[in-house]
Coordinates of C-alpha atoms in Angstrom, one line a residue:
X1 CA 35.7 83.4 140.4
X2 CA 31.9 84.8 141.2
X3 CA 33.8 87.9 142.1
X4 CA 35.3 88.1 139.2
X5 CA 31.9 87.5 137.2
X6 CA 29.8 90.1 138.9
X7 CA 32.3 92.9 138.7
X8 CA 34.0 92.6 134.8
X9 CA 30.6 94.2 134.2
X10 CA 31.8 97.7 136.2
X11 CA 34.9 97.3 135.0
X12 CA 36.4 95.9 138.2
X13 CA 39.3 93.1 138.1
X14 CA 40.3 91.3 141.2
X15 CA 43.3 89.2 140.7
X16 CA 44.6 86.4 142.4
X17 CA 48.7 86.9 143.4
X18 CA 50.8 85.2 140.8
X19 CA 48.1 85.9 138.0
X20 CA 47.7 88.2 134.9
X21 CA 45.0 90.3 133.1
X22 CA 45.3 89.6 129.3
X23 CA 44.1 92.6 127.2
X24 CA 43.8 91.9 123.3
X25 CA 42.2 94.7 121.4
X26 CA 41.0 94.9 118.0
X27 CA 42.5 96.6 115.2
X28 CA 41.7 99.9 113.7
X29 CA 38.8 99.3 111.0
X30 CA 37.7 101.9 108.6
X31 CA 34.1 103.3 109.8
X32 CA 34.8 102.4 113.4
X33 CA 35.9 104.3 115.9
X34 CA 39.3 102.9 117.4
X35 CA 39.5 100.7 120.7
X36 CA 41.2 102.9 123.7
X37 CA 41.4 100.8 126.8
X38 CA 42.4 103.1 130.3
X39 CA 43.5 100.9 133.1
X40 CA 43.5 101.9 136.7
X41 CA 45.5 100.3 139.7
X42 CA 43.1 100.8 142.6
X43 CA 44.5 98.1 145.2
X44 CA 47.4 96.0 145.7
X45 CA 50.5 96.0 143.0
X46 CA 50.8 95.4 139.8
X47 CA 53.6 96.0 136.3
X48 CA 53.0 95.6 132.6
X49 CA 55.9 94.0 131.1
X50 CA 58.1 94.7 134.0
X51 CA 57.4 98.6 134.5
X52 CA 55.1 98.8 137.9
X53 CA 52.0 100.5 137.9
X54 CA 51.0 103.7 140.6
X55 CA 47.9 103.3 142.4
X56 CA 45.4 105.7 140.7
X57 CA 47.3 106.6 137.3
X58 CA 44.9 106.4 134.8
X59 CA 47.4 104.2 131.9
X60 CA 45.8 103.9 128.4
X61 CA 46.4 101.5 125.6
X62 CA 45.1 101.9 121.8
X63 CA 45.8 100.8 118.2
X64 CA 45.4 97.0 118.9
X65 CA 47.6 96.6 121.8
X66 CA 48.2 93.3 123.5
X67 CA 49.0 93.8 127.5
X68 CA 49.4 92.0 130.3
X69 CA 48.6 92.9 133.7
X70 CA 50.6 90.6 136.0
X71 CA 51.0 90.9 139.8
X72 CA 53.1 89.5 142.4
X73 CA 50.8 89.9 145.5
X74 CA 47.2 90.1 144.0
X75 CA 45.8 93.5 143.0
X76 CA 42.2 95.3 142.3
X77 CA 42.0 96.5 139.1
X78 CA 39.3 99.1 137.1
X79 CA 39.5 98.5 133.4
X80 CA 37.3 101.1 131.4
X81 CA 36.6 101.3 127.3
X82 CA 36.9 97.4 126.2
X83 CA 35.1 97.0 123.6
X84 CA 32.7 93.9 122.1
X85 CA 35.6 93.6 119.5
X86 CA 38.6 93.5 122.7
X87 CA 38.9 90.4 124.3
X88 CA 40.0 90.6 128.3
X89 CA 40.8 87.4 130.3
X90 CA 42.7 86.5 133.4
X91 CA 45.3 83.6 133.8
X92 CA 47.4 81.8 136.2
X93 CA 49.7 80.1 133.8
X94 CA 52.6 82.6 133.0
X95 CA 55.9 81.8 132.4
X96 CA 57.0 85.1 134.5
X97 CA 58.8 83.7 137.0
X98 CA 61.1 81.8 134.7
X99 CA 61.7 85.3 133.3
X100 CA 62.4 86.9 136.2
X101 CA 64.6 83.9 137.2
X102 CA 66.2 84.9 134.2
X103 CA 66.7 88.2 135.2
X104 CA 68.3 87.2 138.7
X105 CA 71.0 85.2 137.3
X106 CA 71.4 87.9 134.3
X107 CA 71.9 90.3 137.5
X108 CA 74.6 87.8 139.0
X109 CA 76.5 88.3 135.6
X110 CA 76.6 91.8 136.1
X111 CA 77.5 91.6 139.9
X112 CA 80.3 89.3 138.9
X113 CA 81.5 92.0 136.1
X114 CA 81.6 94.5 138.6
X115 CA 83.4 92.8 141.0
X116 CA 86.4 91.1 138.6
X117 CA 87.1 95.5 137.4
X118 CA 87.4 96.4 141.4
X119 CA 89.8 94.1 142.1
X120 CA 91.2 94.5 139.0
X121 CA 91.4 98.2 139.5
X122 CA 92.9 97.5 143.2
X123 CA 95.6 95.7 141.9
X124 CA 96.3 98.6 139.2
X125 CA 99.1 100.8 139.6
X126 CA 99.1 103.1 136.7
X127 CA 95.4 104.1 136.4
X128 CA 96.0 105.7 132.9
X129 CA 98.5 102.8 131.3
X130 CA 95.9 101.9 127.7
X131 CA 96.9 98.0 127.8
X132 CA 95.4 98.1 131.4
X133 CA 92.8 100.1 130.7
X134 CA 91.7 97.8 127.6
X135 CA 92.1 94.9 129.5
X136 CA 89.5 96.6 132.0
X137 CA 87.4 97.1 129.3
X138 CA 87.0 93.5 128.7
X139 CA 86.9 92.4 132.5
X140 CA 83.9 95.6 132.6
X141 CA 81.6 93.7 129.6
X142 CA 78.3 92.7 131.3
X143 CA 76.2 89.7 130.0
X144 CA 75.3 89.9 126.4
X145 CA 71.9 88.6 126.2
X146 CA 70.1 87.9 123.0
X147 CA 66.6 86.6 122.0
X148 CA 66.1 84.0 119.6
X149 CA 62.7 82.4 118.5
X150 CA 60.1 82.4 115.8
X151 CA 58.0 84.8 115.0
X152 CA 55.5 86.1 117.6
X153 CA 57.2 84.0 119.9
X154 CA 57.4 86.9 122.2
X155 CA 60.8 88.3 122.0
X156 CA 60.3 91.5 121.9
X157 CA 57.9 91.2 124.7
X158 CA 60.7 89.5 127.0
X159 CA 63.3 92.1 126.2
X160 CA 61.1 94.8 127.5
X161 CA 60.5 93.0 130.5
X162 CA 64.4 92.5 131.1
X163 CA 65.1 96.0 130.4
X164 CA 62.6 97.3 132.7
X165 CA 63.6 94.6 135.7
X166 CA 67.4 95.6 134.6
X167 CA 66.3 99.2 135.0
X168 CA 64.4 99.2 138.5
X169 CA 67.5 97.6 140.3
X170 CA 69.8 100.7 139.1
X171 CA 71.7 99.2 136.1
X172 CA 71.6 101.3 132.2
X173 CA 72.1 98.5 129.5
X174 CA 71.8 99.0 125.9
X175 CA 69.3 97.5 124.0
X176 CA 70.1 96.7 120.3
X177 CA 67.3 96.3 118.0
X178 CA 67.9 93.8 115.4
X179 CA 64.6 93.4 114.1
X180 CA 64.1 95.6 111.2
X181 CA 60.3 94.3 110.2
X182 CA 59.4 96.7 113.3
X183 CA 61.7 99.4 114.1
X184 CA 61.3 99.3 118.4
X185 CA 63.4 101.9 118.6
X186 CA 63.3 104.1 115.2
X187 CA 61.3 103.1 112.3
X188 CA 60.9 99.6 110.0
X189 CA 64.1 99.0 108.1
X190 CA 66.9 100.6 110.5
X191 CA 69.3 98.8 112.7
X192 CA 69.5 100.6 116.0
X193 CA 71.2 100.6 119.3
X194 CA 69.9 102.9 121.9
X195 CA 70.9 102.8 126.0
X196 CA 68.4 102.5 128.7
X197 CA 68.1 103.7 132.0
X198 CA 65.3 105.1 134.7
X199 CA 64.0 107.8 131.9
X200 CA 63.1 105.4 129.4
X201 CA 61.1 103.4 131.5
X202 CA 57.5 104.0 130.6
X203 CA 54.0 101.2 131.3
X204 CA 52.2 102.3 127.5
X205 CA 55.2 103.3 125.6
X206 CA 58.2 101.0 126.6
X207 CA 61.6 102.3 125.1
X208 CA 59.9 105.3 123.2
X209 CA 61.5 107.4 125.6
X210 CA 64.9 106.3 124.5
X211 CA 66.7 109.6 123.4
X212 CA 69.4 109.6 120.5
X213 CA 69.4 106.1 119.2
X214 CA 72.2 104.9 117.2
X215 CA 70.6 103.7 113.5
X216 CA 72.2 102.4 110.8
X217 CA 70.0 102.0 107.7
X218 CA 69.1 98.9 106.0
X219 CA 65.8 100.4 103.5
X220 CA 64.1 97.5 103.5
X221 CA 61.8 95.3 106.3
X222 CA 63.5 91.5 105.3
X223 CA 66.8 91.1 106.1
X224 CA 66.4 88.5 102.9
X225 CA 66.3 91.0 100.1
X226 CA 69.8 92.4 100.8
X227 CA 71.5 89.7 103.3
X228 CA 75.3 91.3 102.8
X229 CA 74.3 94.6 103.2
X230 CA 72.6 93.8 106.4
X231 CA 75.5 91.6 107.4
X232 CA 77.6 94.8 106.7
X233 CA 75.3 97.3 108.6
X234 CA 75.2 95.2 111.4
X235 CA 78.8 95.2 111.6
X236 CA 79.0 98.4 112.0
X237 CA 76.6 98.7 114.3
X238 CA 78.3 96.4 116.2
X239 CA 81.6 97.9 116.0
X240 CA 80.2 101.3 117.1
X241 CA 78.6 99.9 120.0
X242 CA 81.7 98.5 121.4
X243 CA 83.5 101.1 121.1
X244 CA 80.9 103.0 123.2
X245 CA 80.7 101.6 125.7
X246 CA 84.7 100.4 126.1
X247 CA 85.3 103.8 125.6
X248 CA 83.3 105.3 128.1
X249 CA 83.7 105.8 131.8
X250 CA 80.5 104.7 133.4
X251 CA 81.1 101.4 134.8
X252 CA 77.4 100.9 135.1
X253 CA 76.8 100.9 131.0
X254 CA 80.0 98.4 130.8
X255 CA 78.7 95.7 133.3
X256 CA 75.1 96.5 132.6
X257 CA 76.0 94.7 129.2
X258 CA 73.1 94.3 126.0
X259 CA 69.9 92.9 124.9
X260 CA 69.2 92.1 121.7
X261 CA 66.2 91.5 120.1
X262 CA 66.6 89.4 116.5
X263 CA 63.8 88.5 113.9
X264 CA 62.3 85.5 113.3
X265 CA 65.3 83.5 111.7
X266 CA 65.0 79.9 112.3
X267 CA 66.5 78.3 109.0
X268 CA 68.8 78.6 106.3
X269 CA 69.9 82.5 105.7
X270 CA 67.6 83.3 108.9
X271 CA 70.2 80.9 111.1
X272 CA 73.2 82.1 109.3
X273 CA 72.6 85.8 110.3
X274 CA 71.7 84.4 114.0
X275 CA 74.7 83.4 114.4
X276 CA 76.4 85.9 112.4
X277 CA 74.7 88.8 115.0
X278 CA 76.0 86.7 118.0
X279 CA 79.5 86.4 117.0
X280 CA 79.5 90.2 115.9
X281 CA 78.4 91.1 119.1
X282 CA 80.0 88.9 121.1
X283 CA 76.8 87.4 123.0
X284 CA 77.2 85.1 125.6
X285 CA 73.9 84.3 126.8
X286 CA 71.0 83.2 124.1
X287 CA 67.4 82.5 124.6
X288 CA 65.3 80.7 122.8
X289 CA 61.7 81.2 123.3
X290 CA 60.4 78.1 123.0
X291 CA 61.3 76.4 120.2
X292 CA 63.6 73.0 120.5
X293 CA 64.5 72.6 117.0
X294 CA 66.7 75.8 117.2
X295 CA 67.3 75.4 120.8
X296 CA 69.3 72.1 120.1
X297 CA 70.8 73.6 116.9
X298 CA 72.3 76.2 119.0
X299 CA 73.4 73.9 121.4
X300 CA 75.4 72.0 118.8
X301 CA 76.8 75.3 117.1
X302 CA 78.3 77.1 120.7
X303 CA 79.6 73.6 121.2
X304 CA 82.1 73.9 118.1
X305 CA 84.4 75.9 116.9
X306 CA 82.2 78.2 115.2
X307 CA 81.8 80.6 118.1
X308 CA 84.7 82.2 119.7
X309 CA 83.4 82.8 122.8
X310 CA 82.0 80.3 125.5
X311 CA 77.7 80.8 125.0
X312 CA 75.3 79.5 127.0
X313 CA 71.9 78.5 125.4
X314 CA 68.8 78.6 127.6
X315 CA 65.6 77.4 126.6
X316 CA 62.5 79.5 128.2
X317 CA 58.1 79.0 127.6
X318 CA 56.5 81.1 125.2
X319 CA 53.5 82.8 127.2
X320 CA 50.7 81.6 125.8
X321 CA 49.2 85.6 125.9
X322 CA 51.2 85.5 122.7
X323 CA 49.0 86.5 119.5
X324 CA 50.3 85.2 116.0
X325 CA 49.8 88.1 113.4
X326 CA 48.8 87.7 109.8
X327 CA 50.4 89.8 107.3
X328 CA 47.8 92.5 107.4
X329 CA 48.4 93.1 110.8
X330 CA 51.9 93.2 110.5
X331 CA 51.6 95.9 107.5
X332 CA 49.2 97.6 109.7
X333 CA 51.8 98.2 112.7
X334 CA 54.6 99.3 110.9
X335 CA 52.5 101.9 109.1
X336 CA 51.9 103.0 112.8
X337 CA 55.4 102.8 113.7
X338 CA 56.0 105.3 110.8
X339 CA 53.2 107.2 111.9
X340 CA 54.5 107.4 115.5
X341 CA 58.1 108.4 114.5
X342 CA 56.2 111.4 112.9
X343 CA 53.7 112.2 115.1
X344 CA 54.5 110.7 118.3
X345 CA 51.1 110.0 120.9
X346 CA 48.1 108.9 117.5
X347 CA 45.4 108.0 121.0
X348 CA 42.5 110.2 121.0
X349 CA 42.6 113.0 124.1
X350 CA 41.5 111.3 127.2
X351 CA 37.5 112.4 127.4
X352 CA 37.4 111.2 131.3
X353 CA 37.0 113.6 134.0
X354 CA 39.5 113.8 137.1
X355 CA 37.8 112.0 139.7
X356 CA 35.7 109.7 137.3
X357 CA 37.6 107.1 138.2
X358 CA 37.0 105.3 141.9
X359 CA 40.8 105.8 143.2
X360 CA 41.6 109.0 141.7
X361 CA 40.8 110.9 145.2
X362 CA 39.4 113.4 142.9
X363 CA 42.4 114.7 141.3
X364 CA 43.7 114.4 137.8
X365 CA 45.9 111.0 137.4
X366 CA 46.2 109.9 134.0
X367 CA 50.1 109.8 132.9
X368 CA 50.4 113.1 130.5
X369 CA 51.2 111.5 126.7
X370 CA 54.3 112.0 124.7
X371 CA 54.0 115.9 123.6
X372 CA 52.9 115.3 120.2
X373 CA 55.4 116.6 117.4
X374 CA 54.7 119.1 114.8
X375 CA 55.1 117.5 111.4
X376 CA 55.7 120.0 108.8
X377 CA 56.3 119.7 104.7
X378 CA 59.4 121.1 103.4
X379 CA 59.7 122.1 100.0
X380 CA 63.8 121.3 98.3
X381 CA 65.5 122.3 95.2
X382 CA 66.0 119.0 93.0
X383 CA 69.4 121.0 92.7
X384 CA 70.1 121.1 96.3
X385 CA 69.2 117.6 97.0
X386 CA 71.4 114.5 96.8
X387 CA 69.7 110.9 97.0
X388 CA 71.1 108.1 96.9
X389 CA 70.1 104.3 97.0
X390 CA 72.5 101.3 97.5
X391 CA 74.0 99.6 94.7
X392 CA 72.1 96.1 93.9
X393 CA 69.6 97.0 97.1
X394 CA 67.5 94.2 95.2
X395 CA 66.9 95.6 91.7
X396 CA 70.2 93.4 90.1
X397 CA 69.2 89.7 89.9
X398 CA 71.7 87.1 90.9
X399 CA 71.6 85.7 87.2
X400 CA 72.8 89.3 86.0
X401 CA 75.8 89.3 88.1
X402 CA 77.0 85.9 87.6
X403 CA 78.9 86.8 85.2
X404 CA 80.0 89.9 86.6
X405 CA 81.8 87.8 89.4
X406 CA 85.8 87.2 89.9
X407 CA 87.2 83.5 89.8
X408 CA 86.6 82.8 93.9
X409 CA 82.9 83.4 92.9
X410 CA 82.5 86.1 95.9
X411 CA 81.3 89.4 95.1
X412 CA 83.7 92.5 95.6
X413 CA 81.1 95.3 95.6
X414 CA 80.8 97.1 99.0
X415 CA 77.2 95.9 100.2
X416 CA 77.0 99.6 101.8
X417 CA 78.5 101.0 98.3
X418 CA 75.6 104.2 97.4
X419 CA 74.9 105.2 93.8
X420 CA 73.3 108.6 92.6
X421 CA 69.7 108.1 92.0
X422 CA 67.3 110.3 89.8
X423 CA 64.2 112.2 91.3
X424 CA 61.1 110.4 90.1
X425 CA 57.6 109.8 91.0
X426 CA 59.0 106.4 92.1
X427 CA 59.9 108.1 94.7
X428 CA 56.6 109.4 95.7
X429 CA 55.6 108.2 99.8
X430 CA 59.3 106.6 100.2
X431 CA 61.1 106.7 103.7
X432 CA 64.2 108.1 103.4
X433 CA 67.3 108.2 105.5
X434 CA 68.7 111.2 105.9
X435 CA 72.4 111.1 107.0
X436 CA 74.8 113.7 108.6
X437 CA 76.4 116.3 106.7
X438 CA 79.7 115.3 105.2
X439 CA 82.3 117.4 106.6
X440 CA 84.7 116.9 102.8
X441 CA 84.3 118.9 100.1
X442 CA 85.4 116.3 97.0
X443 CA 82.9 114.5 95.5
X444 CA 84.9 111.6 96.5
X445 CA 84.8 111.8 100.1
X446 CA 81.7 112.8 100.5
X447 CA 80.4 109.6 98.5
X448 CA 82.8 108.2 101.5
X449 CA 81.3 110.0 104.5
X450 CA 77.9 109.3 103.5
X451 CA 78.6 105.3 103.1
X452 CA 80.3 105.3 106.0
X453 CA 78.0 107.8 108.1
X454 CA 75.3 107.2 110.6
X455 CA 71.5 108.6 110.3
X456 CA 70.5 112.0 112.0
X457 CA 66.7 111.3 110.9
X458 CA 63.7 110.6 108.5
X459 CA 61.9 112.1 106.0
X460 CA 59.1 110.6 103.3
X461 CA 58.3 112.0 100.1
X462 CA 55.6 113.5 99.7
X463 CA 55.4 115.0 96.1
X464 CA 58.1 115.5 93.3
X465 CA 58.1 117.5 90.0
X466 CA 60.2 117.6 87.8
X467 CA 58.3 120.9 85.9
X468 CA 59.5 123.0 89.1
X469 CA 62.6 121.2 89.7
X470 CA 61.3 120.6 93.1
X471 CA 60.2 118.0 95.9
X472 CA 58.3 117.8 99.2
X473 CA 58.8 115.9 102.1
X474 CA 57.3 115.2 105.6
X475 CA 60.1 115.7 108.3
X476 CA 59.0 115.5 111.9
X477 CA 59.9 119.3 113.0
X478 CA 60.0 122.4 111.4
X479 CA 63.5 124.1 110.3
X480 CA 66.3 122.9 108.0
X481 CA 67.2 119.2 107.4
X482 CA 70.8 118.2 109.0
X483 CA 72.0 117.4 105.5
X484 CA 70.9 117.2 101.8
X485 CA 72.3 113.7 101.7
X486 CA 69.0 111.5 101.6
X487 CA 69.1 107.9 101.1
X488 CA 66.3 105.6 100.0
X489 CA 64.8 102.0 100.1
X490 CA 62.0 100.1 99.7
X491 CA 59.8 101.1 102.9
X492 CA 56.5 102.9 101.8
X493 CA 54.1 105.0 104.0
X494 CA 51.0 107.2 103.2
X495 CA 49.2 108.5 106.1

């Protein structure tokens, strides 16, 4: 509009109701400083992938974000620090409303949930009896929701979005990260579950604020390197998380149900572990973000006898705000990811004054950022240290085991089996896993506890010799590690 075209000069957005702001900015390049973008809400109402924005609140974006400013009603909007590099558009084509259609009949799930355990419960006589308590578990499960879809098809997008609309009506589901090329909730090459509620909400750092995830380790960011041990890890993961939440007494977690949020598996092994992850979870729901090929192969699949459970498949649009990212950029975001596991907020200090900003009524409203952590070296014994590193984790070649194999021509080695590694410079800027302390004092069970344990944390190397008997890593807090148990794979980081 001419509005629009006389104002994006100040910095002043008007949009439309039913519209969004696009925000795409650039990269961090060597020798330039990096693009920080602070958006203001000074009229009208407005959310960035579900979470609403507060008139005034100064909210800023860095490190090559992609956002979207969408609003319901129409909204005015001051943008501040785009750069020549940063590209800034508005649009009226979003598929939005189909995702929050979506949502509404995700929430009639979970109202239907809800109501089946009441009457169920009315109709109970013995509150404590365990077969009716199980079979309240199962009427409790909540629609268990997840995303399919190329890569950058927006997935991870959309299950922010859900989580946050899940989230503003009062519900706490779990969101189950199954994408270990980014690490949403922990780092690149972990499997993790993590519940959400009103805390973890957040408009620049969605689900950063999730506290205590659940991570099982895979070491590596392709689920095609080591497909049985992911199979087994996600498993597990699986496993644990139903017995979390059966286990538990808030009714709200049970009928709040999951999201899960896959990688880009389309074909072959991709599909196989697709459908793999939905029968180990037990989805019900699947959507597929715009891509028919897989849309009518899942049809045909939850139509047979493969599944166990009744699925339905939907088909949704992939917003075309969706930016496809080259390998570079992908290496580039996971080294923040690592970065920001360590350190937590990497933007520069907001320079701005209080009041700068037309809407601020003169008082201080940017959002404070994540208290930065306090990253420290610690220096271990080689002969207090244990690591560790999965047997096979990619360094056996199939045409080395073939003749290792029994009759059926199925391997019998535990994909999660660990073996005893040596301390070399191999090792040197290696993410490592570091599980909880073994509570068994043979050498036996503790090879046991370990395999079969869950991760407290991460460390990376950062130097090793062998003259001093000694190595260094990064941990994210002063103090001791929880255990000496640390287990590697093939993730790399140098800050």
């Amino acid at each position: 509009s001419d509005f629009s075209m006389a104002t994006q000069d100040a910095g002043l957005w008007k949009l439309d109701a039913e519209t969004e702001l696009r925000i795409e900015l650039a990269e961090d390049c060597a020798g330039m400083p990096a693009d920080v973008v602070t958006v203001v809400l000074l009229d009208g109402s407005a959310e960035v992938f579900g979470a609403p924005l507060v008139v005034g609140q100064r909210n800023r974006w860095g490190h090559g974000a992609k956002i979207a400013v969408f609003t319901w009603h129409g909204c005015m909007l001051r943008v501040l620090g785009l750069s020549e590099r940063a590209v800034a558009y508005m649009s009226a084509e979003t598929p939005l409303i189909s995702y929050v259609n979506t949502h509404a009949q995700l929430e009639a799930l979970r109202d239907s949930a809800a109501s089946a355990v009441a009457a169920q419960e009315a109709d109970m006589e013995v509150e404590d009896d365990t077969p009716q308590q199980t079979e309240r578990n199962k009427t409790a499960r909540g629609p268990r929701v997840l995303l399919a879809g190329p890569a950058d098809s927006g997935k991870s997008t959309l299950c922010h979005l859900l989580l946050s609309y899940a989230v503003r009506v009062g519900r706490a589901p779990t969101f189950v990260d199954l994408d270990i090329s980014n690490g949403d909730l922990s780092v690149p090459g972990s499997l993790t579950a993590a519940p959400v509620d009103a805390s973890c909400l957040s408009v620049t750092e969605p689900l950063d604020l999730c506290a205590n995830p659940l991570s099982f380790w895979f070491g590596d960011i392709s689920a095609a390197d080591n497909p049985e041990l992911y199979k087994a890890q996600l498993r597990r993961l699986a496993k644990v998380v139903d017995a979390r939440l059966d286990g538990c007494q808030n009714l709200n977690a049970q009928t709040s149900g999951l999201v899960v949020n896959t990688g880009g598996w389309i074909d072959g092994q991709g599909y196989e572990l697709l459908t793999f992850a939905m029968k180990e979870l037990g989805i019900d729901v699947v959507l597929v973000m715009g891509h028919d090929r897989l849309f009518q192969q899942l049809l045909k699949t939850c139509s047979s006898d493969l599944v166990d459970n009744k699925v339905t498949v939907v088909k949704l649009p992939r917003s075309g705000g969706v930016v496809n990212r080259d390998p570079g950029v992908r290496s580039l975001q996971r080294s923040r990811r690592i970065k920001h596991y360590f350190y937590s907020s990497t933007l520069p200090q907001d320079t701005q004054p209080s009041g700068a900003v037309e809407g601020e009524k003169g008082k201080d409203n940017t959002i404070p950022p994540p208290l930065p952590l306090s990253p420290c070296p610690i220096d271990l014994k080689l002969s207090q240290v244990k690591l560790w590193a999965f047997v096979g984790g990619g360094r056996t070649s199939s045409v080395e085991l073939d003749g290792l194999l029994p009759v059926t021509g199925e391997s019998t080695i535990d994909p999660c089996a660990l073996e005893r590694i040596e301390p070399t410079t191999a090792l040197l800027h290696t993410l490592m896993a570091v599980y909880h302390a073994p509570e068994e004092d043979s050498e036996e069970d503790e090879l046991k506890f370990v395999q079969e344990g869950t991760i407290a944390g991460f460390v990376v190397v950062q130097e090793i010799s062998v003259d001093r008997q000694s190595m260094t890593v990064l941990a994210p807090c002063p103090g001791r590690l929880p255990s000496v148990h640390l287990v590697s794979g093939g993730v790399k980081w140098m800050e």
